[in-house]
Coordinates of C-alpha atoms in Angstrom, one line a residue:
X1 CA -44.6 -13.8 -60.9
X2 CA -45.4 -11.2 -58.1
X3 CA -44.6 -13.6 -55.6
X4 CA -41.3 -14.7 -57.4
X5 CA -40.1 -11.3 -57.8
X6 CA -41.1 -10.6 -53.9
X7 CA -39.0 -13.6 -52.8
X8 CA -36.2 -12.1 -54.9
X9 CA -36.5 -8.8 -53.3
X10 CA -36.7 -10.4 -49.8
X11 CA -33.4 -12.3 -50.2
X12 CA -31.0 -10.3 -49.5
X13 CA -33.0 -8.7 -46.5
X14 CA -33.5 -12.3 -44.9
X15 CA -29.4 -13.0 -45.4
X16 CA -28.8 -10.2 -44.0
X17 CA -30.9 -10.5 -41.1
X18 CA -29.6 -13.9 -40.6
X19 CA -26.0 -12.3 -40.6
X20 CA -27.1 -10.1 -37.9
X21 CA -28.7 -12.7 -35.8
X22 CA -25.7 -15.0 -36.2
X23 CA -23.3 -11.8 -35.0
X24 CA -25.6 -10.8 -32.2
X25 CA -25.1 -14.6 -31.0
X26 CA -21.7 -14.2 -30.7
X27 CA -21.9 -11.2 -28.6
X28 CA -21.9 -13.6 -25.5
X29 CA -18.8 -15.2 -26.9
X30 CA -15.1 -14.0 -25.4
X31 CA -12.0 -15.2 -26.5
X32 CA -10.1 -14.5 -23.0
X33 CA -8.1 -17.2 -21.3
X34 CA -9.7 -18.2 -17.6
X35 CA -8.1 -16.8 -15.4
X36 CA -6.2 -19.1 -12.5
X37 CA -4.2 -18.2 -9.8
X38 CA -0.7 -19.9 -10.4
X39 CA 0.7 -22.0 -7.3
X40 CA 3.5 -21.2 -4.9
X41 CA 5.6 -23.5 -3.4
X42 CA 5.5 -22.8 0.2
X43 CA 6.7 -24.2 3.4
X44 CA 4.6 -26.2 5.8
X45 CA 5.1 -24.1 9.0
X46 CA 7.2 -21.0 9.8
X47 CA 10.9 -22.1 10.8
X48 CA 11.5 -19.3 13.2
X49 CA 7.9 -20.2 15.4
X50 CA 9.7 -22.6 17.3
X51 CA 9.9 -26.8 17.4
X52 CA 6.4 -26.9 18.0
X53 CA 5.2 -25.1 14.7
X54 CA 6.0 -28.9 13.0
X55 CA 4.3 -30.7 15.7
X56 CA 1.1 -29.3 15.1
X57 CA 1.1 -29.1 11.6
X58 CA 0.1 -26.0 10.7
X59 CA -0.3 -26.1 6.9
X60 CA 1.0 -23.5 4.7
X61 CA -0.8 -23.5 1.4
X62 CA -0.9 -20.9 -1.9
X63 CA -2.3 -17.4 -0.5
X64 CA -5.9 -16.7 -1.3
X65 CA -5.8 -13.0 -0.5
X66 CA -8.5 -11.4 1.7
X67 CA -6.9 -8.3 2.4
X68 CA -10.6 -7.0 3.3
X69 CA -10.9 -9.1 6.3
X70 CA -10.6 -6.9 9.4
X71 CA -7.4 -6.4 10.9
X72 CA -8.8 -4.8 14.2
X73 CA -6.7 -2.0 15.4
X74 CA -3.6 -4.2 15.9
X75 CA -1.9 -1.5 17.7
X76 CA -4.2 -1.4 21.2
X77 CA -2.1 -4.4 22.1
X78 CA 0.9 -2.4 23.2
X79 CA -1.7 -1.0 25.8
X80 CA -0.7 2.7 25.4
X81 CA -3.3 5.5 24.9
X82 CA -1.0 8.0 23.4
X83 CA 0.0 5.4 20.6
X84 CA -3.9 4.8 20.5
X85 CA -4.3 8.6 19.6
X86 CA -1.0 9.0 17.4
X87 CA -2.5 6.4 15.4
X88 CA -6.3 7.7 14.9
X89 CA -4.7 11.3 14.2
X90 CA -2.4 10.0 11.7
X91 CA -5.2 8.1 9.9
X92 CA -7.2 11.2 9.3
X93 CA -4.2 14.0 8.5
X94 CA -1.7 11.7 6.7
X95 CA -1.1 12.8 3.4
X96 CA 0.2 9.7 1.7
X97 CA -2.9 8.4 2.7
X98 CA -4.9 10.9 1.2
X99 CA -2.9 10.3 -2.0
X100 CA -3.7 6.6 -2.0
X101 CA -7.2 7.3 -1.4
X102 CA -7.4 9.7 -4.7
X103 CA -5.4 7.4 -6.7
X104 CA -8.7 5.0 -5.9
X105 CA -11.0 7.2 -6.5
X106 CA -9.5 7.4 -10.3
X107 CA -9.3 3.7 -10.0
X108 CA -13.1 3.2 -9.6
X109 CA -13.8 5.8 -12.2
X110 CA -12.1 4.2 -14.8
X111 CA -13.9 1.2 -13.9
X112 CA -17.2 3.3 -14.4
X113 CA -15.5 4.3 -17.8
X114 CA -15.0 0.7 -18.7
X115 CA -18.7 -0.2 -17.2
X116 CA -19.9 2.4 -20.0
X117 CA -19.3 0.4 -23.3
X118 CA -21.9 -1.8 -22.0
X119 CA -24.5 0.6 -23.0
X120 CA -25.9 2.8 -25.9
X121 CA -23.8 6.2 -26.0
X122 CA -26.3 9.2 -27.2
X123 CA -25.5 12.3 -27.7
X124 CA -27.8 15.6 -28.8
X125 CA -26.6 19.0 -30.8
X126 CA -28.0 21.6 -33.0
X127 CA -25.9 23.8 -35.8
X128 CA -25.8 25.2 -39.2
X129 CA -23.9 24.7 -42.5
X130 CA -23.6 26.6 -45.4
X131 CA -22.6 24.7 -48.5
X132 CA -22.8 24.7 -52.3
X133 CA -23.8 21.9 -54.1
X134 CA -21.4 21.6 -57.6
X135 CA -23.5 21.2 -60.4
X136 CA -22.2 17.9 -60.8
X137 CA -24.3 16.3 -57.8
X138 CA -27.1 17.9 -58.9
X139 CA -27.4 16.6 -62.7
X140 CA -26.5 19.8 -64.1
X141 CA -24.4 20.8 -67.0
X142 CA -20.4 21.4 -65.9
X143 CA -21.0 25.7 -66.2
X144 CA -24.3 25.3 -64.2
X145 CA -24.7 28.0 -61.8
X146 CA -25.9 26.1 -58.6
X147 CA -26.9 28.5 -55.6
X148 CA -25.6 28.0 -51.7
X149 CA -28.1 27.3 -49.3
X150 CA -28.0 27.2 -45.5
X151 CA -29.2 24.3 -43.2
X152 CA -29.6 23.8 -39.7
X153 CA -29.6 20.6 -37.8
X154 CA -30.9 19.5 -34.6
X155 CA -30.4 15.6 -33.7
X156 CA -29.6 13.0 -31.5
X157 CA -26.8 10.2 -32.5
X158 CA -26.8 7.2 -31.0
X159 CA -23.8 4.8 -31.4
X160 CA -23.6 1.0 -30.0
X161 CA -20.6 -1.8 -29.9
X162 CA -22.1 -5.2 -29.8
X163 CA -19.8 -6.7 -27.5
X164 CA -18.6 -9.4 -29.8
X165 CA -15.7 -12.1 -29.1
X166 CA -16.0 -10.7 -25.1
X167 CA -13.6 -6.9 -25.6
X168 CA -15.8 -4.9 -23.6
X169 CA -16.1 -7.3 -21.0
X170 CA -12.5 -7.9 -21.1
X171 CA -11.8 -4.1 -20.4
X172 CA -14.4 -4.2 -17.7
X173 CA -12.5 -7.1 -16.0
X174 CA -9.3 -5.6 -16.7
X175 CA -10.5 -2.0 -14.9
X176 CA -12.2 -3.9 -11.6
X177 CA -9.5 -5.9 -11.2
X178 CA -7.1 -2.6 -11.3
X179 CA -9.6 -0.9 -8.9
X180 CA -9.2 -3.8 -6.6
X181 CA -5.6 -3.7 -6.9
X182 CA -5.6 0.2 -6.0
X183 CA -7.8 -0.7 -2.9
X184 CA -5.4 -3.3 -1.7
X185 CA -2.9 -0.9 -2.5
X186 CA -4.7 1.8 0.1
X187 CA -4.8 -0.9 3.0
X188 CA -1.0 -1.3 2.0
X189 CA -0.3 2.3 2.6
X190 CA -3.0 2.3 5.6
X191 CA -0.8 -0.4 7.5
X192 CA 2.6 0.8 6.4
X193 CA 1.6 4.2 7.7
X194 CA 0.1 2.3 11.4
X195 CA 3.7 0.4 11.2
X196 CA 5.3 3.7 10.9
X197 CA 3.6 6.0 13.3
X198 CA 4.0 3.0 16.1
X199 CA 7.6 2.4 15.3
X200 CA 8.3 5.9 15.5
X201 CA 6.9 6.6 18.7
X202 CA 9.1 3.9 20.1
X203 CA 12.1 5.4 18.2
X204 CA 10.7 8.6 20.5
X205 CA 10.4 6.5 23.7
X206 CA 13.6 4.9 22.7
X207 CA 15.7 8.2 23.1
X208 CA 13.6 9.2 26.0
X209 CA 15.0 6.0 28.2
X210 CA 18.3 6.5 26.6
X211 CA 18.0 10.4 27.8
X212 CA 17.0 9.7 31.0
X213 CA 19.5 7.1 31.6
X214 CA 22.3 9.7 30.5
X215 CA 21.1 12.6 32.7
X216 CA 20.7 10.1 35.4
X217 CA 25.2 9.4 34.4
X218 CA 25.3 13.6 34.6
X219 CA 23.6 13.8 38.2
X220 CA 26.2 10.7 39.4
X221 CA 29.2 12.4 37.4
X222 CA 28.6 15.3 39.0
X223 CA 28.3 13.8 42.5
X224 CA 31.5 11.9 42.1
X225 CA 33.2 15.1 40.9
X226 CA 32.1 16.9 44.2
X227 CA 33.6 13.8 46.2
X228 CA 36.8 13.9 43.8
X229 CA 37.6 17.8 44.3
X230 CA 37.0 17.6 48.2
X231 CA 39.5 14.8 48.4
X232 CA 42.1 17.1 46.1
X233 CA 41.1 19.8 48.0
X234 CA 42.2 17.5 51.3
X235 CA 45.5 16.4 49.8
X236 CA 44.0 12.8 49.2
X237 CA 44.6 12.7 45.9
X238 CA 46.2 14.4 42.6
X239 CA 44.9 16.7 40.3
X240 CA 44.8 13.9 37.6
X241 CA 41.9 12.2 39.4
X242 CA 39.9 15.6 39.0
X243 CA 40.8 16.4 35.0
X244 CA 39.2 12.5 34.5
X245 CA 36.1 13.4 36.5
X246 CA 35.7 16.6 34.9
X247 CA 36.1 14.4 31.5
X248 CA 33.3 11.7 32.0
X249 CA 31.1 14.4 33.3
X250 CA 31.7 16.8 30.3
X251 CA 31.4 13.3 28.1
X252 CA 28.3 12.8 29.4
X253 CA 26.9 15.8 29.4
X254 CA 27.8 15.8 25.2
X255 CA 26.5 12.5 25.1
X256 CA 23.1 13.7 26.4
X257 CA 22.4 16.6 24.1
X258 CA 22.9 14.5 21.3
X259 CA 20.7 12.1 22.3
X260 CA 18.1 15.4 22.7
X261 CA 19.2 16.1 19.0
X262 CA 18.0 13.0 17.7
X263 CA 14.7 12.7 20.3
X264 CA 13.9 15.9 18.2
X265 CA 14.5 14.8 14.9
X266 CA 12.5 11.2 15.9
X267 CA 10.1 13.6 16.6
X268 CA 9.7 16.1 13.6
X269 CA 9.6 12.9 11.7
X270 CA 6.4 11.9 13.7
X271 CA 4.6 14.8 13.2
X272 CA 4.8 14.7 9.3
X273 CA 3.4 11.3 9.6
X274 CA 0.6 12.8 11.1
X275 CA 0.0 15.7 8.9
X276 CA 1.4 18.5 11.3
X277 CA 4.3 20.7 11.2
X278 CA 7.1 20.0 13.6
X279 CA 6.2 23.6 15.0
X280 CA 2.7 22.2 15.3
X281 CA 3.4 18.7 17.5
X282 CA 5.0 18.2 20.6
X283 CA 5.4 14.8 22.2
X284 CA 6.2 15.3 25.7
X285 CA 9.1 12.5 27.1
X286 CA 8.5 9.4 28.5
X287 CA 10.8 7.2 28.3
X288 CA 10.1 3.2 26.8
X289 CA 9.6 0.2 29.0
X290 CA 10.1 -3.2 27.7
X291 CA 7.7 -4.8 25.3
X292 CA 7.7 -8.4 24.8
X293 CA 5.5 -11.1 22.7
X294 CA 4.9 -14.3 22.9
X295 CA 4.5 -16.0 19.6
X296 CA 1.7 -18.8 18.8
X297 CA 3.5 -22.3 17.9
X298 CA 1.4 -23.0 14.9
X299 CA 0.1 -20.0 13.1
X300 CA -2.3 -21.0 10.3
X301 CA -1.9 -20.1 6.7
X302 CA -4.8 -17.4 6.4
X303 CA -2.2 -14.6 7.8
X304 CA -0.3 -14.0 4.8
X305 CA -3.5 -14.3 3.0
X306 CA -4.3 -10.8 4.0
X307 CA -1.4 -8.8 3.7
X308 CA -2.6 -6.1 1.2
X309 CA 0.4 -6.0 -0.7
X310 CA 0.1 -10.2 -1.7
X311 CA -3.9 -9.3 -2.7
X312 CA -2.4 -6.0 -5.0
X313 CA -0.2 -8.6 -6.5
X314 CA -3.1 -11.2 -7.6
X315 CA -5.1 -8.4 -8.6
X316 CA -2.5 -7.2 -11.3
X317 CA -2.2 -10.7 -12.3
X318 CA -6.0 -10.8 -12.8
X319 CA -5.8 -7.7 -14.7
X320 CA -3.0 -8.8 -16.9
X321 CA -4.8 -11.7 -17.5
X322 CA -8.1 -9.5 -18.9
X323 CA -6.2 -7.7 -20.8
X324 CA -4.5 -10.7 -23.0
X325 CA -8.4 -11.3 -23.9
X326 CA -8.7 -7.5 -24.6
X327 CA -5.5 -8.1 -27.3
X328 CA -6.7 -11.1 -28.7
X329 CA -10.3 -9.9 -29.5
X330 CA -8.6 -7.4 -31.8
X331 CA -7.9 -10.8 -34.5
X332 CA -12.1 -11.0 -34.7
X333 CA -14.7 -8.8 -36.8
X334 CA -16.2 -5.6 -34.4
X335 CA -19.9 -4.3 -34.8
X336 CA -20.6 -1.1 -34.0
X337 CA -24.3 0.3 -34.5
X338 CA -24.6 4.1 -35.6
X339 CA -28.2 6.0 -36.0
X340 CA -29.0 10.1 -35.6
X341 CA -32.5 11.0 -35.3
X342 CA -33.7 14.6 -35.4
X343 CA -35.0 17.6 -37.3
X344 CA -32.9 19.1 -40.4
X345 CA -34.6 22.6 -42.3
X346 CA -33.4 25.0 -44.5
X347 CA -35.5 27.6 -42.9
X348 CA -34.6 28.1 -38.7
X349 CA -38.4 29.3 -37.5
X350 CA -39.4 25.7 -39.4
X351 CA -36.7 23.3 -37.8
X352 CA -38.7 21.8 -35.3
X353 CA -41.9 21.2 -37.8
X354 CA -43.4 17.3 -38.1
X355 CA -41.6 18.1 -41.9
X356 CA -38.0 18.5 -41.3
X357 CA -37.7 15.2 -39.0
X358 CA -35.0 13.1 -40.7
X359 CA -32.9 9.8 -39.3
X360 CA -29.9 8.4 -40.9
X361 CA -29.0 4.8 -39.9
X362 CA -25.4 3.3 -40.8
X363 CA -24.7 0.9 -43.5
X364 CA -26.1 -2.8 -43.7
X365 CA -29.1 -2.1 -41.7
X366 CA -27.8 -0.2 -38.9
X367 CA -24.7 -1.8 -38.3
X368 CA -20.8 -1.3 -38.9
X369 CA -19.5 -4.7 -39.3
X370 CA -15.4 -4.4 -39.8
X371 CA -13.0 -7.6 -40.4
X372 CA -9.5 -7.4 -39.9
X373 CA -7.5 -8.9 -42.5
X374 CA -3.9 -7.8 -42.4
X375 CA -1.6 -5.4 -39.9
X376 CA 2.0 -6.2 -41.0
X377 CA 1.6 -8.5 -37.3
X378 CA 0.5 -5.6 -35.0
X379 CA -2.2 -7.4 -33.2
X380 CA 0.3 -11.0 -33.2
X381 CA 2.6 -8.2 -31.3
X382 CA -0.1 -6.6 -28.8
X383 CA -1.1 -10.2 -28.0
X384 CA 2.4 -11.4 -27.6
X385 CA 3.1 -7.7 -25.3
X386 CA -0.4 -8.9 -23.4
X387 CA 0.9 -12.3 -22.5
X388 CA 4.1 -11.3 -21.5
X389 CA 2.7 -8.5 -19.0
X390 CA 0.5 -11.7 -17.2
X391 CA 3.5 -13.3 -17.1
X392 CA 5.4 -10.5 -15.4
X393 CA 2.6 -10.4 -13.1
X394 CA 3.1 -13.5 -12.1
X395 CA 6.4 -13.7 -11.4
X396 CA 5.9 -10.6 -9.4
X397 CA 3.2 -12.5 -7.2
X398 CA 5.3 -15.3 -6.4
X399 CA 8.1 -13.2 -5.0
X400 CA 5.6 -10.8 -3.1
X401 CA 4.5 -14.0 -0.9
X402 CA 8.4 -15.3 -1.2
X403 CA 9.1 -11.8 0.4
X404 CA 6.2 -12.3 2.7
X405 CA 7.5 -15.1 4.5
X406 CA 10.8 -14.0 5.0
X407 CA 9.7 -10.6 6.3
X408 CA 8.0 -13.2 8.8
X409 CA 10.7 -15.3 9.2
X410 CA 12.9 -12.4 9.9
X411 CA 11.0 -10.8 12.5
X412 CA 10.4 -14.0 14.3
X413 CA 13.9 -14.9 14.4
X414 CA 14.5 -11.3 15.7
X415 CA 12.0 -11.6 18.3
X416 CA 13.1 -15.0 19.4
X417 CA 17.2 -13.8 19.8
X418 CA 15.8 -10.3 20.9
X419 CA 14.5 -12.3 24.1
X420 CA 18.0 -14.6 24.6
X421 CA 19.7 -11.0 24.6
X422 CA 17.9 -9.4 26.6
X423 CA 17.7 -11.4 29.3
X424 CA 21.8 -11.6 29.1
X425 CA 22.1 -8.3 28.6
X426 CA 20.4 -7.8 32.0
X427 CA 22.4 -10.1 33.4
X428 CA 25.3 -7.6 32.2
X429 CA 23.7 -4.8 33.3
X430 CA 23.2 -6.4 36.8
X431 CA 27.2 -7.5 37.0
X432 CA 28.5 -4.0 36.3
X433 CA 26.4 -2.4 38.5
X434 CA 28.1 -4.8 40.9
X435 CA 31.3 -3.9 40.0
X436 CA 30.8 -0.4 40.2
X437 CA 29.6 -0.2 43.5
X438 CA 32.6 -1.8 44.7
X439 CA 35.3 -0.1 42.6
X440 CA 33.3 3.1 44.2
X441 CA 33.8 1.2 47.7
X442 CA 37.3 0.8 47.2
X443 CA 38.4 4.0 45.9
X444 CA 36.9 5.6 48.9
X445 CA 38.9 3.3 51.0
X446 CA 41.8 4.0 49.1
X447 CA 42.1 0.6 47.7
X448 CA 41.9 1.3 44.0
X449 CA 43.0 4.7 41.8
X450 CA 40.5 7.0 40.0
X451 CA 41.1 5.2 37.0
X452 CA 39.5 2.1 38.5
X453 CA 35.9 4.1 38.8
X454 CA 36.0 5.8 36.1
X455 CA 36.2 2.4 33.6
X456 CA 33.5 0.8 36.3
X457 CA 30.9 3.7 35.7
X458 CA 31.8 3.6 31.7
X459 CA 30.6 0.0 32.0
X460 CA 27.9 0.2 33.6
X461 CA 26.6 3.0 30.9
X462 CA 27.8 1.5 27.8
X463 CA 25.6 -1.6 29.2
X464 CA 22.3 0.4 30.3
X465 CA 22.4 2.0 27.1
X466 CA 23.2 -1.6 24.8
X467 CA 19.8 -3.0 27.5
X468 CA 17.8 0.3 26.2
X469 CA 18.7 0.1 22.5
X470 CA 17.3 -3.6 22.6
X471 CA 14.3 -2.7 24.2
X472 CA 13.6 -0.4 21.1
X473 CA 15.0 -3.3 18.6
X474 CA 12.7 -5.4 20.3
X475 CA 9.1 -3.1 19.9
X476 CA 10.0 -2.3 16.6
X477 CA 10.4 -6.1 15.5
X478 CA 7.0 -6.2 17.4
X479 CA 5.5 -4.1 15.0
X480 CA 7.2 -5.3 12.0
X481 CA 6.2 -8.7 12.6
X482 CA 2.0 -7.4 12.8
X483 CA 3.2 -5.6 9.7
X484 CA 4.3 -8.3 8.2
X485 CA 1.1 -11.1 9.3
X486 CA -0.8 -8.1 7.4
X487 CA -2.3 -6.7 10.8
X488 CA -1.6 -9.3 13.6
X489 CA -2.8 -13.0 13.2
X490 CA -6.3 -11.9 14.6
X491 CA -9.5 -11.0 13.1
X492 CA -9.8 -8.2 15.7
X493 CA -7.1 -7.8 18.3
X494 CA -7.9 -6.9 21.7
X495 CA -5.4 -5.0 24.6
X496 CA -4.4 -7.8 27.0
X497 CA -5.0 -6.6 31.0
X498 CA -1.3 -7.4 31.4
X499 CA 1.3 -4.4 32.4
X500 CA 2.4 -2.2 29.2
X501 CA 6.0 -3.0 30.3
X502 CA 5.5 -6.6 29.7
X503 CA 2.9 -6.9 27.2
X504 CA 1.4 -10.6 26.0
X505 CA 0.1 -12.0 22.6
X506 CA -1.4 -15.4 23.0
X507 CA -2.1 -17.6 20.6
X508 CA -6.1 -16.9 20.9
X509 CA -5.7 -13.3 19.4

């Protein structure tokens, strides 16, 4: 009979025991979807790399991004220390950077906050409350006089979520993936920020060539006003000839200071990039010589692979992704574990005696088990809101490396008609000159009138200046193109011994 009665007594402790195990099995369970990258369709080879990128069948396929591989410091090819040194400087004063760096730093904290539901959260306090009991409680008759009664506490709580059906570990995915995603996001702005310090200082060298050139026009505009008023002064020729010298040199003079107003605007700009005041940086002139690259037939498929911006985009995908399992977890029972453990007195000097310890454990042994039966379709809704975020994500992915390639394309096609134009445009610049010297040789003879010169000279300018405005198209597609490859299409690029006027890429960097 003793041992009947002791089975029936230890029933309902083995179910629930059983219940518990059978929950604590499930803890392993999750009820996210695995993730997988989604494809892109991409081309097989680049179409502006030239005929030879089909030939050797450089195959493009979906971009794995590896945004951490090193880039090198892409810029040393232009072979320029002061672009070296703009480019270290603005690496440790920018303050965009700085910004992107913080906003990383909370990144990796709230993956640390995320990290924490894996474990036990304990907490410790002390305190006092004063209460009276109703005579109720106590057993006593409704006009009872019950007395109040102080007591003080001192305990530590401990709480627990059993991680079932995977929610913790969703929201831990979700967080590292976002932390990821703000790193990528850092190497974005790190790059952008190298893209805009070099193309910059090439918008600076830009305006010094073009400055040059026009105070090179003043010094012959003066000259061939000198020649133009002796010859009035001789009787030669009329005054007319001198009021159209006096114009082109006065034109050219306007011409040159505002040229020097935009140098110094180009230049205010670079020093906010590198965390100065305009008051603070000074760039002295120099003006740009002619940068050109030579771009590998085949480039493989690992360059867009890298460009932090394409890895940002996964990363939110992979996030979005954690986060459906994180909605979907809500539709299954949580378990939450709840104990306190400490000392509780109605006396303060006998608080801390062996007496007063007290615990208090949580219903069902320990445990908090809650089952969701009906919301009127709010977690449907978050699930639904979940799904629909991936699927943002992924549409935002696909045009991220969409956009990549025609950022490539672009720049390659600039690079590649940037070359044909240049090399015509000298050809122009070489034919005026030509003609100018001899309109000069003929006035002096008395072949030709004033006018003659004066259209020669403006051709000759309008040309030098269209041949120095390409030069400066042509380094900035440079670095828009490395921009674009995410950093070159090198592990770690390395200055070529060629000239900095004609500077070489080949294929093996």
């Amino acid at each position: 009979m003793n041992a009947l009665n002791m089975n029936s007594l230890l029933r309902p402790v083995r179910i629930g025991s059983a219940l518990l195990a059978s929950l604590l099995i499930l803890a392993g369970c999750s009820v996210a979807p695995t993730y997988e990258r989604p494809a892109v369709d991409t081309p097989v080879a680049f179409k502006e790399a030239g005929p030879q990128a089909g030939e050797n069948g450089s195959q493009w396929k979906s971009a794995q991004p590896s945004e951490d591989i090193a880039r090198g410091e892409w810029w040393k090819i232009f072979n320029d220390d002061s672009l070296n040194a703009l480019e270290d400087r603005a690496q440790h004063a920018n303050q965009d950077l700085k910004a992107a760096a913080a906003r990383l730093g909370q990144a990796r904290a709230l993956t640390k906050d995320a990290r924490s539901g894996y474990f036990p959260q304990v907490d410790a306090g002390i305190g006092a409350t004063r209460q009276r009991p109703s005579p109720a409680s106590q057993g006593l008759p409704a006009d009872a006089n019950t007395q109040p009664f102080t007591l003080y506490r001192a305990q530590a709580n401990i709480s627990y979520e059993v991680d079932l059906f995977g929610r913790v570990a969703s929201n831990v995915d979700a967080a590292t993936a976002d932390a990821q995603r703000s790193e990528a996001l850092f190497h974005s702005v790190l790059l952008a920020l190298q893209a805009d310090v070099a193309q910059q200082y090439f918008l600076v060298r830009e305006l010094d060539a073009a400055l040059d050139l026009y105070t090179g026009t003043v010094k012959l505009r003066q000259e061939s006003l000198r020649l133009v008023q002796r010859r009035f002064d001789e009787g030669d020729i009329s005054e007319v000839d001198v009021a159209r010298a006096k114009s082109e040199l006065a034109s050219a003079q306007s011409e040159a200071l505002g040229i020097t107003r935009q140098r110094a605007t180009a230049e205010h700009a670079l020093a906010i990039l590198l965390g100065r005041t305009p008051a603070e940086f000074s760039l002295p002139p120099r003006p740009l010589t002619r940068i050109s690259l030579a771009v590998p037939a085949g480039l493989p498929s690992t360059l867009l692979e890298r460009r932090p911006d394409i890895a940002a985009a996964e990363r939110s995908m992979a996030a979005a992704n954690a986060r459906v399992g994180v909605a979907k977890s809500a539709f299954f029972p949580s378990l939450n574990l709840t104990g306190g453990l400490g000392y509780e007195s109605s006396q303060l000097g006998e608080l801390f005696n062996w007496s007063s310890r007290t615990f208090l454990l949580g219903p069902l042994v320990g445990t908090a088990l809650s089952m969701p039966i009906f919301d009127g379709g709010r977690r449907q809704a978050g699930v639904d809101r979940a799904r629909a975020g991936y699927e943002e994500q992924v549409a935002t992915y696909r045009g991220t490396v969409l956009n990549a390639f025609r950022e490539v394309e672009d720049n390659l096609a600039n690079l590649r008609i940037l070359g044909d134009q240049s090399r015509a445009q000298d050809e122009a610049v070489s034919a005026s000159e030509r003609a100018a010297k001899l309109s000069h040789t003929q006035y002096q003879e008395g072949a030709v009138s004033y006018f003659n010169v004066i259209d020669a000279d403006r051709t000759v300018l309008q040309q030098q200046r269209a041949s120095v405005t390409l030069d400066g198209e042509r380094a900035r597609s440079t670095v828009n193109l490395i921009r674009a490859l995410g950093g070159g299409w090198g592990a770690a690029p390395v200055a070529p011994a060629t000239p900095a006027a004609s500077t070489q890429l080949s294929s093996s960097q």
